Short mmCIF file of C-alpha atoms and ligand atoms in Angstrom, two decimals:
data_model
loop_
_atom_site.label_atom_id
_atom_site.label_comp_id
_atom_site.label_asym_id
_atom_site.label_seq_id
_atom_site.Cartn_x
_atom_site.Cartn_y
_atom_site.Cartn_z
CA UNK P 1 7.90 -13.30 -72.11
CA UNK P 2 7.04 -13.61 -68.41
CA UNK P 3 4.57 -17.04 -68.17
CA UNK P 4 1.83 -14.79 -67.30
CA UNK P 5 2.43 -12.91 -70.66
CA UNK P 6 2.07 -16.44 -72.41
CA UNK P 7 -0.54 -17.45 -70.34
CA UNK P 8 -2.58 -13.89 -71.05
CA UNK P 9 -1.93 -14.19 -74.91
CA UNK P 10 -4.63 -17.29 -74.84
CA UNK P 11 -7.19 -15.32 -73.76
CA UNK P 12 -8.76 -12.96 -76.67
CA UNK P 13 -10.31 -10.23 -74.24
CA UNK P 14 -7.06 -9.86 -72.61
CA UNK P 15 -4.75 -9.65 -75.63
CA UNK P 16 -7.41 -7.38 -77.36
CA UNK P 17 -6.59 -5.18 -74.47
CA UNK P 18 -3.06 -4.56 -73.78
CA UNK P 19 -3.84 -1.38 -71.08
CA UNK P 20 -6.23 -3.64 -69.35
CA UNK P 21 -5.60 -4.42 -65.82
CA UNK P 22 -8.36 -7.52 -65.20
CA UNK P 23 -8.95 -7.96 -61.58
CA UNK P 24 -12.26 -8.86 -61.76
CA UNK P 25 -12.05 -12.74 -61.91
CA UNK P 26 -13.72 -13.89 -59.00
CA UNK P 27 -17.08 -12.27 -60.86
CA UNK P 28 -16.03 -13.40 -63.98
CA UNK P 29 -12.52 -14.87 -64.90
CA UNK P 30 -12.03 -14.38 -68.91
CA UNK P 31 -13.06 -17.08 -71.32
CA UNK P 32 -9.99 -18.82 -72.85
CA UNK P 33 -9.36 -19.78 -77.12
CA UNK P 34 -9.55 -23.06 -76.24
CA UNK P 35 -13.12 -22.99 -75.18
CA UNK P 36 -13.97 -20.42 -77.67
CA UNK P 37 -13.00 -21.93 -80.42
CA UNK P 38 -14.93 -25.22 -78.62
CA UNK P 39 -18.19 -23.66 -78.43
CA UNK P 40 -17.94 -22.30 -82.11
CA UNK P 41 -16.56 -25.73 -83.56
CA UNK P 42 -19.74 -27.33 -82.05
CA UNK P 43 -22.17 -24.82 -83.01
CA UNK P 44 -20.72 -24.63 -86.60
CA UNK P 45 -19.73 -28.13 -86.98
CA UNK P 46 -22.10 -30.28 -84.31
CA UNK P 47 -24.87 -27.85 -83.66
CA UNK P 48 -28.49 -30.30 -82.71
CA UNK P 49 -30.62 -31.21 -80.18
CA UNK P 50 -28.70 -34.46 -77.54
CA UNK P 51 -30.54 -37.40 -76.67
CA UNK P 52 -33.51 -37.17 -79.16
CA UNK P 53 -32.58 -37.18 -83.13
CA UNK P 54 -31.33 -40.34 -84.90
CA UNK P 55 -29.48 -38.08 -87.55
CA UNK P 56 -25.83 -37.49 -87.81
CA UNK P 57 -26.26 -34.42 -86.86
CA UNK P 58 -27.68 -35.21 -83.45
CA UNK P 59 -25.16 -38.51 -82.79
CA UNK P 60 -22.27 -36.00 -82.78
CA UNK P 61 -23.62 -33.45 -80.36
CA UNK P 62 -24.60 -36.76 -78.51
CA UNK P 63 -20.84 -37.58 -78.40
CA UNK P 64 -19.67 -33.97 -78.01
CA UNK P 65 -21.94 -33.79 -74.85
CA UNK P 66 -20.93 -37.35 -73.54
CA UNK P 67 -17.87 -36.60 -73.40
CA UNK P 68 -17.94 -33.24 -72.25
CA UNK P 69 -19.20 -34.78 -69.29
CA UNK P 70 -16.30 -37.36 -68.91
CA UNK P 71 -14.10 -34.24 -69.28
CA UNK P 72 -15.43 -32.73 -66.82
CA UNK P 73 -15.52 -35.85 -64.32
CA UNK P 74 -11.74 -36.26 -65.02
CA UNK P 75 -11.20 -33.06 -63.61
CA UNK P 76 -13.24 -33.29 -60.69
CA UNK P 77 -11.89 -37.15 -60.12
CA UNK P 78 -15.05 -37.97 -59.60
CA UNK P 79 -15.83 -41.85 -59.78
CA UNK P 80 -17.91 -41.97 -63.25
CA UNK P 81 -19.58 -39.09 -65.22
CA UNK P 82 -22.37 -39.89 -64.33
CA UNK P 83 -22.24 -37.88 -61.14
CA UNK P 84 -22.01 -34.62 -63.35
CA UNK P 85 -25.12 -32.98 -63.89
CA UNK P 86 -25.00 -30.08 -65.89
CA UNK P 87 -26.82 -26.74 -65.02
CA UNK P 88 -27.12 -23.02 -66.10
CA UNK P 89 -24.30 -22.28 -63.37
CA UNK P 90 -23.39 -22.48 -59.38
CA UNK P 91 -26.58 -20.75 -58.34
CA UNK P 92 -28.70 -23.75 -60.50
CA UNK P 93 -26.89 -26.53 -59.20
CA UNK P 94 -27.27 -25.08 -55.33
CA UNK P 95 -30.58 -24.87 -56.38
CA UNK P 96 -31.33 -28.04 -57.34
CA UNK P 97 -30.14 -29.33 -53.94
CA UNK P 98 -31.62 -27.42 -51.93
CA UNK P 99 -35.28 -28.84 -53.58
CA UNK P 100 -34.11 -32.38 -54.33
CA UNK P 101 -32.13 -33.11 -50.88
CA UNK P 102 -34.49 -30.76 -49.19
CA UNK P 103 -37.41 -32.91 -50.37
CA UNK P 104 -36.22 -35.63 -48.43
CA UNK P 105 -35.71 -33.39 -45.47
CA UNK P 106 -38.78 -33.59 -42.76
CA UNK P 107 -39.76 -30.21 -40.21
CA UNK P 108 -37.21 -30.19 -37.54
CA UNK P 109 -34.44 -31.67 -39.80
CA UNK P 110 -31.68 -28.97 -39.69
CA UNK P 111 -29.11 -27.69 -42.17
CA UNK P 112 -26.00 -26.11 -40.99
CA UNK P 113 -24.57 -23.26 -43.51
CA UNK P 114 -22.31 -20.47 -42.57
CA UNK P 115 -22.28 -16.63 -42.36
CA UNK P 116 -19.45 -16.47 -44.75
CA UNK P 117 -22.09 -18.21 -47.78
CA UNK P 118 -22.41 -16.23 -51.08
CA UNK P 119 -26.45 -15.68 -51.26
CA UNK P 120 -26.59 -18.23 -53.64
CA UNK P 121 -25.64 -20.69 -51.26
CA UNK P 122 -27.77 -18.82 -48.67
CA UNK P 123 -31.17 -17.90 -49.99
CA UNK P 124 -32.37 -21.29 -51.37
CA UNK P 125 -31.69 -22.95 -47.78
CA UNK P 126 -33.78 -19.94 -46.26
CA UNK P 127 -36.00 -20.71 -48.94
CA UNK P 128 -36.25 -24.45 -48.46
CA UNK P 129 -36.45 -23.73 -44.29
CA UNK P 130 -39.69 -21.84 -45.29
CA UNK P 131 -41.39 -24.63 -47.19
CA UNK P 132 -40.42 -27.37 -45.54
CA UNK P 133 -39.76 -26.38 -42.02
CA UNK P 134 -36.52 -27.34 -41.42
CA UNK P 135 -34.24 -25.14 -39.31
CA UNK P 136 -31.41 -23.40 -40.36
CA UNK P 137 -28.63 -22.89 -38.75
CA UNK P 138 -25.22 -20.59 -38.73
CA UNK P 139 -22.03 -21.10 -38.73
CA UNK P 140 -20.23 -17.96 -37.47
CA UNK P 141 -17.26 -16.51 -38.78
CA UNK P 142 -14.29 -15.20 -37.02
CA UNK P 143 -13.11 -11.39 -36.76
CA UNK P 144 -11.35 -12.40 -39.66
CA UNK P 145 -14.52 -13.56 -41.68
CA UNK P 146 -12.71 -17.45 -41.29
CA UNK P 147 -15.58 -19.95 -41.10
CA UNK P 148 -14.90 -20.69 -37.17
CA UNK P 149 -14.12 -24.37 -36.40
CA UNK P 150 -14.43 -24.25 -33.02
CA UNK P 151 -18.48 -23.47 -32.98
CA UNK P 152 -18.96 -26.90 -34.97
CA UNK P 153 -19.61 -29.18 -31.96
CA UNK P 154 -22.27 -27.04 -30.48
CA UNK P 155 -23.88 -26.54 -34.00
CA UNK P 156 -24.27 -30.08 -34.89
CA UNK P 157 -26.56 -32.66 -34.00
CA UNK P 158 -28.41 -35.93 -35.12
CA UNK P 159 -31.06 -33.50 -36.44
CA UNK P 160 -28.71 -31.85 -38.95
CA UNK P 161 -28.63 -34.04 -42.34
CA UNK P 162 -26.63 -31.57 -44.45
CA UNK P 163 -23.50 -29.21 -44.08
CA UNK P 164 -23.76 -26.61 -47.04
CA UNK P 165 -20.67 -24.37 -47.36
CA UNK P 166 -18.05 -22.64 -49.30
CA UNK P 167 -14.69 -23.57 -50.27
CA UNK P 168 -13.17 -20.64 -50.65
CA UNK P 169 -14.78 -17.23 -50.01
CA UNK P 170 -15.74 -14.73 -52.74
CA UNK P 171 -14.95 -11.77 -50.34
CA UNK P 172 -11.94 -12.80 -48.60
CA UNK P 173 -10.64 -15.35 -50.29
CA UNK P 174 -9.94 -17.53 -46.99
CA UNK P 175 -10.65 -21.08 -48.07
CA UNK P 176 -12.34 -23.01 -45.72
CA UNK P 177 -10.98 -26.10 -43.82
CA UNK P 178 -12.92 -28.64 -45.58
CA UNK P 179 -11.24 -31.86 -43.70
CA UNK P 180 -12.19 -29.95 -40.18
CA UNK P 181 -15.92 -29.56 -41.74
CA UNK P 182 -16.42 -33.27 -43.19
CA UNK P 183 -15.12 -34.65 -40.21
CA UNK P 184 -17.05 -33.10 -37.55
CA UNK P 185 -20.25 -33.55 -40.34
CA UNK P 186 -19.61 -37.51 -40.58
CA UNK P 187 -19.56 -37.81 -36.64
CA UNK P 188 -23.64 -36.35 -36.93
CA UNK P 189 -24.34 -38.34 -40.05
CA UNK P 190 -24.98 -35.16 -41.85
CA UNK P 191 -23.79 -34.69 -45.33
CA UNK P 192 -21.48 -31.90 -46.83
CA UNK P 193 -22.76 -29.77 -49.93
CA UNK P 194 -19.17 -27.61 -50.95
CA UNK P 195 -19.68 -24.71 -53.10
CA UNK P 196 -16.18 -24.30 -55.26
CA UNK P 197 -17.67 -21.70 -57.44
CA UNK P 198 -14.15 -19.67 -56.36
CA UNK P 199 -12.50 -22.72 -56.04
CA UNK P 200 -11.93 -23.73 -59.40
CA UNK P 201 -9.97 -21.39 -61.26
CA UNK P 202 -7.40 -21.62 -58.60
CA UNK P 203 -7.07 -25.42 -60.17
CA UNK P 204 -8.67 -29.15 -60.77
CA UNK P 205 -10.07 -30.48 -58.25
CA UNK P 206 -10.62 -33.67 -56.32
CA UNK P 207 -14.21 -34.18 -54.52
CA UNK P 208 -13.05 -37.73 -53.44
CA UNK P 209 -10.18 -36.59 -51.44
CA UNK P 210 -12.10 -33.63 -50.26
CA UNK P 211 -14.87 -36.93 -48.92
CA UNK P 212 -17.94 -34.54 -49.75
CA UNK P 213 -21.04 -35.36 -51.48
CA UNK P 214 -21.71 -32.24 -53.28
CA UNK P 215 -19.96 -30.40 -55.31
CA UNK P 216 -21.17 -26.87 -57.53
CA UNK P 217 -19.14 -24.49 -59.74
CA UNK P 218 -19.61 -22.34 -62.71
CA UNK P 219 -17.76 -22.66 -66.41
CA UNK P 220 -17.96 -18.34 -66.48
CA UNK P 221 -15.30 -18.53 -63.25
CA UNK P 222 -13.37 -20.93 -64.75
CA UNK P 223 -12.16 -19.59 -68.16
CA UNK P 224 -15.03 -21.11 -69.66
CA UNK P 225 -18.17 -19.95 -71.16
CA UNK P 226 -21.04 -18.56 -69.66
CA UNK P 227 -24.09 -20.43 -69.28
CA UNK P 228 -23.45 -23.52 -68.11
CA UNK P 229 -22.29 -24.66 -64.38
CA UNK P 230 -22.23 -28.49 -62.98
CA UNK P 231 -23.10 -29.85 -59.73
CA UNK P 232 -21.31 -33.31 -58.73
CA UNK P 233 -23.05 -35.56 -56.69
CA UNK P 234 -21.86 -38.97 -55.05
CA UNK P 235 -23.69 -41.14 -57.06
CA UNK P 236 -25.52 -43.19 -54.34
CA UNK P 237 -26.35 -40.04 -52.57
CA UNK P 238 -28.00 -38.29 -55.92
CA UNK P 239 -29.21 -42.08 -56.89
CA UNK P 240 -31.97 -41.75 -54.11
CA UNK P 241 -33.09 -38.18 -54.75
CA UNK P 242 -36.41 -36.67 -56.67
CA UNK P 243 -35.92 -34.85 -59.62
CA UNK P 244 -36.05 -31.07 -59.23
CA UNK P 245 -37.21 -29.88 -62.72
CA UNK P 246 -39.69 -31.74 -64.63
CA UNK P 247 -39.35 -32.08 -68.39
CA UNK P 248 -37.86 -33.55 -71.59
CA UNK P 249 -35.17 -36.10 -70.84
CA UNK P 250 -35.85 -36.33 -67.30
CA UNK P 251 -38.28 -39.49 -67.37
CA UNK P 252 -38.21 -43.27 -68.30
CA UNK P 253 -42.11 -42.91 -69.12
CA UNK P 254 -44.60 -40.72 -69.27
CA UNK P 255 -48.34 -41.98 -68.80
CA UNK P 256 -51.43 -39.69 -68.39
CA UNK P 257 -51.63 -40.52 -64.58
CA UNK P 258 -47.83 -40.51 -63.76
CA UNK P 259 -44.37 -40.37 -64.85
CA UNK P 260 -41.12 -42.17 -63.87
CA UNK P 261 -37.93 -40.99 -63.95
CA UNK P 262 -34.31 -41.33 -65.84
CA UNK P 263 -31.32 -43.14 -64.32
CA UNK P 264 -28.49 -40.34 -63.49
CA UNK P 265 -27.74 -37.70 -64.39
CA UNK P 266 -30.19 -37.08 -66.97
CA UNK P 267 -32.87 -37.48 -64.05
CA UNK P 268 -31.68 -34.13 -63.15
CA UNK P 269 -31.27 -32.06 -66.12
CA UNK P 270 -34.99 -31.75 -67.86
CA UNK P 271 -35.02 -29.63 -71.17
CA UNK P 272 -32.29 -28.83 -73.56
CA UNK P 273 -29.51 -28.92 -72.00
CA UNK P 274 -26.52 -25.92 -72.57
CA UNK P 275 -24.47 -27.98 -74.86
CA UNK P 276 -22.26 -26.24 -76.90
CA UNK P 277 -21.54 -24.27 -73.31
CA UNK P 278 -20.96 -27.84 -71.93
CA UNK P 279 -18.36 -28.72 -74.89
CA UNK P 280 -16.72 -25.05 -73.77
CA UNK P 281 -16.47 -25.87 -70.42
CA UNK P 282 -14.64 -29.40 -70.57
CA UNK P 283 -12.01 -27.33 -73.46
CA UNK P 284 -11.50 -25.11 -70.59
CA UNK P 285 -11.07 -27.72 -67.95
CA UNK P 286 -9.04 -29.77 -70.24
CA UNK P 287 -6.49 -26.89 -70.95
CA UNK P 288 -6.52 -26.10 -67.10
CA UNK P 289 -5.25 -29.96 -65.75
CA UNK P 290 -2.55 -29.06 -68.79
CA UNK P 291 -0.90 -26.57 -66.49
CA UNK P 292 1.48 -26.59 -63.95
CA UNK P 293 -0.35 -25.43 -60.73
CA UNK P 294 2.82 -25.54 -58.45
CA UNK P 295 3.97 -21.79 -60.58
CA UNK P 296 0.79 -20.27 -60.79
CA UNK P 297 -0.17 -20.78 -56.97
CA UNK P 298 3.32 -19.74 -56.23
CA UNK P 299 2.33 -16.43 -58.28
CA UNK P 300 -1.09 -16.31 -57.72
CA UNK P 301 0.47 -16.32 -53.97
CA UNK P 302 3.30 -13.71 -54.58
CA UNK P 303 1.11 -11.01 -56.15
CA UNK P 304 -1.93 -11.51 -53.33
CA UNK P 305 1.02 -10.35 -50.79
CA UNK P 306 2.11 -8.12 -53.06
CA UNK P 307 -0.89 -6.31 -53.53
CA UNK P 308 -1.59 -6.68 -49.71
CA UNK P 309 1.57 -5.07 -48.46
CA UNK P 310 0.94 -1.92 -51.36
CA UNK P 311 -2.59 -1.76 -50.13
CA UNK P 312 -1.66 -1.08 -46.26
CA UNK P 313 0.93 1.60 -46.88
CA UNK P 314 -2.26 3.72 -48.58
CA UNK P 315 -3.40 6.00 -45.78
CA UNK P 316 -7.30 4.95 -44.64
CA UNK P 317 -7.26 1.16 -46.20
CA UNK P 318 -8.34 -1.70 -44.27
CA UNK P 319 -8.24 -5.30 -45.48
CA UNK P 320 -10.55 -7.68 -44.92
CA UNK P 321 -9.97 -11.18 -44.04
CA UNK P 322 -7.29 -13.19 -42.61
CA UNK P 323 -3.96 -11.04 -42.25
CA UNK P 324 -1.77 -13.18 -44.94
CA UNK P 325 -1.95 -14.97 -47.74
CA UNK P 326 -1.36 -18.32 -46.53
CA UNK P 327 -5.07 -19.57 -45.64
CA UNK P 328 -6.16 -17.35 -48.93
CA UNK P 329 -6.89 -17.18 -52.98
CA UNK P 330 -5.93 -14.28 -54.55
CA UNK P 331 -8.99 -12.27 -53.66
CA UNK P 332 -8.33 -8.78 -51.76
CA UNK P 333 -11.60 -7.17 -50.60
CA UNK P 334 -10.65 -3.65 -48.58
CA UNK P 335 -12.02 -0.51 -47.58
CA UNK P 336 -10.72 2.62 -47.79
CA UNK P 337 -12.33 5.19 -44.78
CA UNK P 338 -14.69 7.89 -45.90
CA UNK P 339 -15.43 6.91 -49.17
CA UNK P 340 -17.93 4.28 -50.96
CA UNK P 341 -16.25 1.24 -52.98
CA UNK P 342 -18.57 2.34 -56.30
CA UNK P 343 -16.47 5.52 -55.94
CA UNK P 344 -13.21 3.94 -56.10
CA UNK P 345 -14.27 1.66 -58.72
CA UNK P 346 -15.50 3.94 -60.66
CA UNK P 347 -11.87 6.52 -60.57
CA UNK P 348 -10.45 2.83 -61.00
CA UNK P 349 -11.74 2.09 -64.18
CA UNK P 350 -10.31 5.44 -65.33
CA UNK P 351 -6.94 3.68 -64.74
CA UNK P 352 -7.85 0.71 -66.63
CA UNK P 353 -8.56 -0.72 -63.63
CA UNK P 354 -11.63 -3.48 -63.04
CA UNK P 355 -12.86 -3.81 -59.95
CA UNK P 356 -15.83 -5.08 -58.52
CA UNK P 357 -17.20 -2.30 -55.61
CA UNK P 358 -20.35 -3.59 -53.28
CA UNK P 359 -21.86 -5.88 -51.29
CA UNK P 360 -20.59 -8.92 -53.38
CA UNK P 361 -23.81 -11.10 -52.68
CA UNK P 362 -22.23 -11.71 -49.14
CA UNK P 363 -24.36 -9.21 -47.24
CA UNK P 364 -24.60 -11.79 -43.62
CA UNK P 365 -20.50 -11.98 -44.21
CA UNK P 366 -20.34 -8.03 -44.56
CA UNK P 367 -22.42 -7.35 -41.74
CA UNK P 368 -20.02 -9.79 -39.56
CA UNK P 369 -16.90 -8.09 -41.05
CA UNK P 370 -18.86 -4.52 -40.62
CA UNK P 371 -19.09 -3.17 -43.38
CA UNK P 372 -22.09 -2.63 -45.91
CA UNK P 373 -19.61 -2.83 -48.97
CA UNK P 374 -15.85 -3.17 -49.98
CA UNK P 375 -13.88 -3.06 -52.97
CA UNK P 376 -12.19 -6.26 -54.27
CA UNK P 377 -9.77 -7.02 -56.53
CA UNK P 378 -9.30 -10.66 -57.19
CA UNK P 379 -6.11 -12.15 -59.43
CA UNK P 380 -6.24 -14.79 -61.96
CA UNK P 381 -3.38 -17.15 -63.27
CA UNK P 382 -3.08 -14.23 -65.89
CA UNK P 383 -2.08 -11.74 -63.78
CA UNK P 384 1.19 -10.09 -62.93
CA UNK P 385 3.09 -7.79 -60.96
CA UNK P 386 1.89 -4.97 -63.49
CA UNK P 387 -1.62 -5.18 -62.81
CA UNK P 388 -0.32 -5.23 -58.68
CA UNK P 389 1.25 -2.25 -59.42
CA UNK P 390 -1.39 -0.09 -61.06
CA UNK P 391 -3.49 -1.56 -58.54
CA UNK P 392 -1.63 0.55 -56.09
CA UNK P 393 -1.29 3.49 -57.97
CA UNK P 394 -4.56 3.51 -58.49
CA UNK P 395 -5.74 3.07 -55.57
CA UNK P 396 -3.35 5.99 -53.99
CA UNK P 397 -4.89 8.03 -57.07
CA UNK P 398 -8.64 7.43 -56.02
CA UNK P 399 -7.73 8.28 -52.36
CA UNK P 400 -6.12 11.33 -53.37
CA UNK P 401 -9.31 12.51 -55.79
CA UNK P 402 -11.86 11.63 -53.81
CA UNK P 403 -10.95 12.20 -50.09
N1 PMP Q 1 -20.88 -19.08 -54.85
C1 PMP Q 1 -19.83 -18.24 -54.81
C2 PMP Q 1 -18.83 -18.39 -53.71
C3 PMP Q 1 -19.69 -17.27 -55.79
O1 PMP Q 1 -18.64 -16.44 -55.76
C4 PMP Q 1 -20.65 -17.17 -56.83
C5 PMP Q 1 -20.53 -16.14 -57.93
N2 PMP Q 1 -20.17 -14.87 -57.50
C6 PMP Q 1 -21.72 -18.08 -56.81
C7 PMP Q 1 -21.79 -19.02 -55.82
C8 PMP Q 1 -22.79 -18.04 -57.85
O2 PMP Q 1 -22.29 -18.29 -59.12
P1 PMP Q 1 -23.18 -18.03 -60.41
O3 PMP Q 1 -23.64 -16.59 -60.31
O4 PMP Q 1 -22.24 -18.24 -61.54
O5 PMP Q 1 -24.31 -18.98 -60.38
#
């Protein structure tokens, strides 16, 4: 069996479909046994409410979640788990900046993100520019949709406090030069907000290498469940922020005139928290820094150029985003001329092909690549040169039916 084969067995979607060819995983990457079986241990063994019951019961989800968090620290190499704050997902914890950093923003503070952003990492700054009266501004991409390095120094000033961007983009998979971006943000004084919500399942990470002081993903894009998402924050940086949601578990004391709030993180995540999802995500994590990253980049690498190279020989197809695979994830967003991505998709999926067709909640990076929409197929570490080659089939197929 090919290590993609093993690899693919762990996954119960997958090996429930044999015919499948997944290339959906930058919208959703599958959920692996590991955290399945995680969330339903915890549910049927350690199912209760954290942080409020004196019962068994409640001391074990206490533990379960506790340590879900150090789990998830370990992969992150974050300093103490007390920088993870658990959310619903990637969109939550950019969120959640945007209102607790932006409340300490004042008008004419400015925060730089860039054209390439996934609306999620777009929206709430817009958002927060309208309340607050801050000014936004844009880093421009190149012809390739690369954020562009070279705009930085006119971009920047003392004004800007905060550098919001993404590590690797969900429509062309370029990843971004994060050294080149904390760099030039340090020389302002400004600080850097990443957004590895593509990042991950390419492989554990390492925000104190990467010398940011944000960091947001979500457990659905990283073989883990849905539901739950984190966002890391340096601790001395998230130490002197507001809360964002008000709550249960979020204060020290409530009194009828006014409130004060937890020590980190709990400041930051009022209500019930997604626990069980929590427990799933650190399973997931924890069978991820298990693997050996060196082979499945190498492959993840291999079948991106694979699929490339198959792509361009199909008459009409354009790719988008940088021309090879080095300065790229697995992600391969193209467009075929003449005929609309749901189109393809949809003759796709009569090949047992998944694809995501659209706008990919990129629309400013689609308008600078020209286009209104694209089809993208993005590989996982449980891909092979199978699903590369009904890729191309298919694709040839849809051309020749549709055109
Ligand atoms: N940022 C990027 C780059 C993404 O690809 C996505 C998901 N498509 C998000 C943020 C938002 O993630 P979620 O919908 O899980 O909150």
């Amino acid at each position: 069996m090919s290590e993609a084969s093993v690899l693919r067995a762990g996954f119960p979607l997958l090996a429930a479909n044999p015919g499948l060819h997944y290339l959906d995983s930058a919208a959703t990457a599958q959920i692996h046994r590991a955290a399945l079986d995680a969330v339903v241990c915890h549910e049927t063994l350690s199912r209760a409410n954290v942080l409020r019951g004196s019962h068994r019961l409640a001391e074990a989800a206490d533990q379960a979640f506790d340590a879900a968090r150090r789990r998830v620290a370990r992969f992150l190499n974050a300093n103490s788990a007390e920088e993870v704050i658990f959310t619903s997902g990637a969109t939550a914890a950019l969120n959640l900046v945007a209102h607790a950093f932006g409340a300490t923003l004042r008008p004419g503070d400015r925060v730089l993100i860039s054209q390439a952003e996934h609306h999620s990492n777009f929206v709430p700054w817009q958002m927060l520019r309208d309340r607050a009266g801050i000014e936004l501004d844009l880093l421009p991409v190149t012809a390739s949709g690369e954020l562009d390095p070279a705009a930085l120094p006119r971009l920047l000033s003392a004004r800007t406090r905060l550098v919001a961007v993404t590590q690797c983009s969900n429509v062309t998979g370029a990843w971004t030069d994060v050294a080149a971006i904390v760099a030039a943000a340090r020389r302002v004084g400004a600080k850097v907000l990443l957004d590895g919500a593509q990042a991950v399942q390419h492989g554990p990470q390492d925000v104190r290498a990467l010398g940011i002081d944000f960091y947001a993903f979500s457990g659905h894009k990283c073989f883990g469940p849905g539901g739950v998402g984190v966002l890391w924050g340096k601790a001395e940086v998230l130490a002197a922020l507001p809360p964002f949601l008000g709550g249960g578990g979020m204060i020290d004391e409530v009194a009828p005139q006014r409130s004060t709030w937890a020590e980190l993180p709990r400041r930051f995540e009022a209500g019930t928290p997604p626990i069980a999802q929590a427990v799933g995500l650190a399973s997931a994590l924890d069978w991820m820094m298990a693997l050996d990253w060196t082979d499945i980049h190498a492959r993840e690498t291999r079948l991106g150029a694979q699929a490339i190279e198959g792509l361009l020989r199909i008459p009409g197809v354009r790719l988008l985003g940088p021309a090879g695979t080095a300065a790229r994830a697995p992600i391969i967003s193209f467009d075929i001329a003449g005929l609309h991505p749901h189109d393809v998709c949809q003759v796709l999926d009569h090949h047992q092909l998944a694809l995501r067709g659209g706008h990919h909640c990129a629309q400013p990076l689609l308008a600078a690549l020209g286009v209104d929409a694209c089809a993208r197929a993005s590989f996982a570490l449980y891909n092979d040169e199978a699903d590369v080659a009904a890729l191309i089939d298919g694709v040839a197929a849809a051309v020749r039916t549709l055109a």
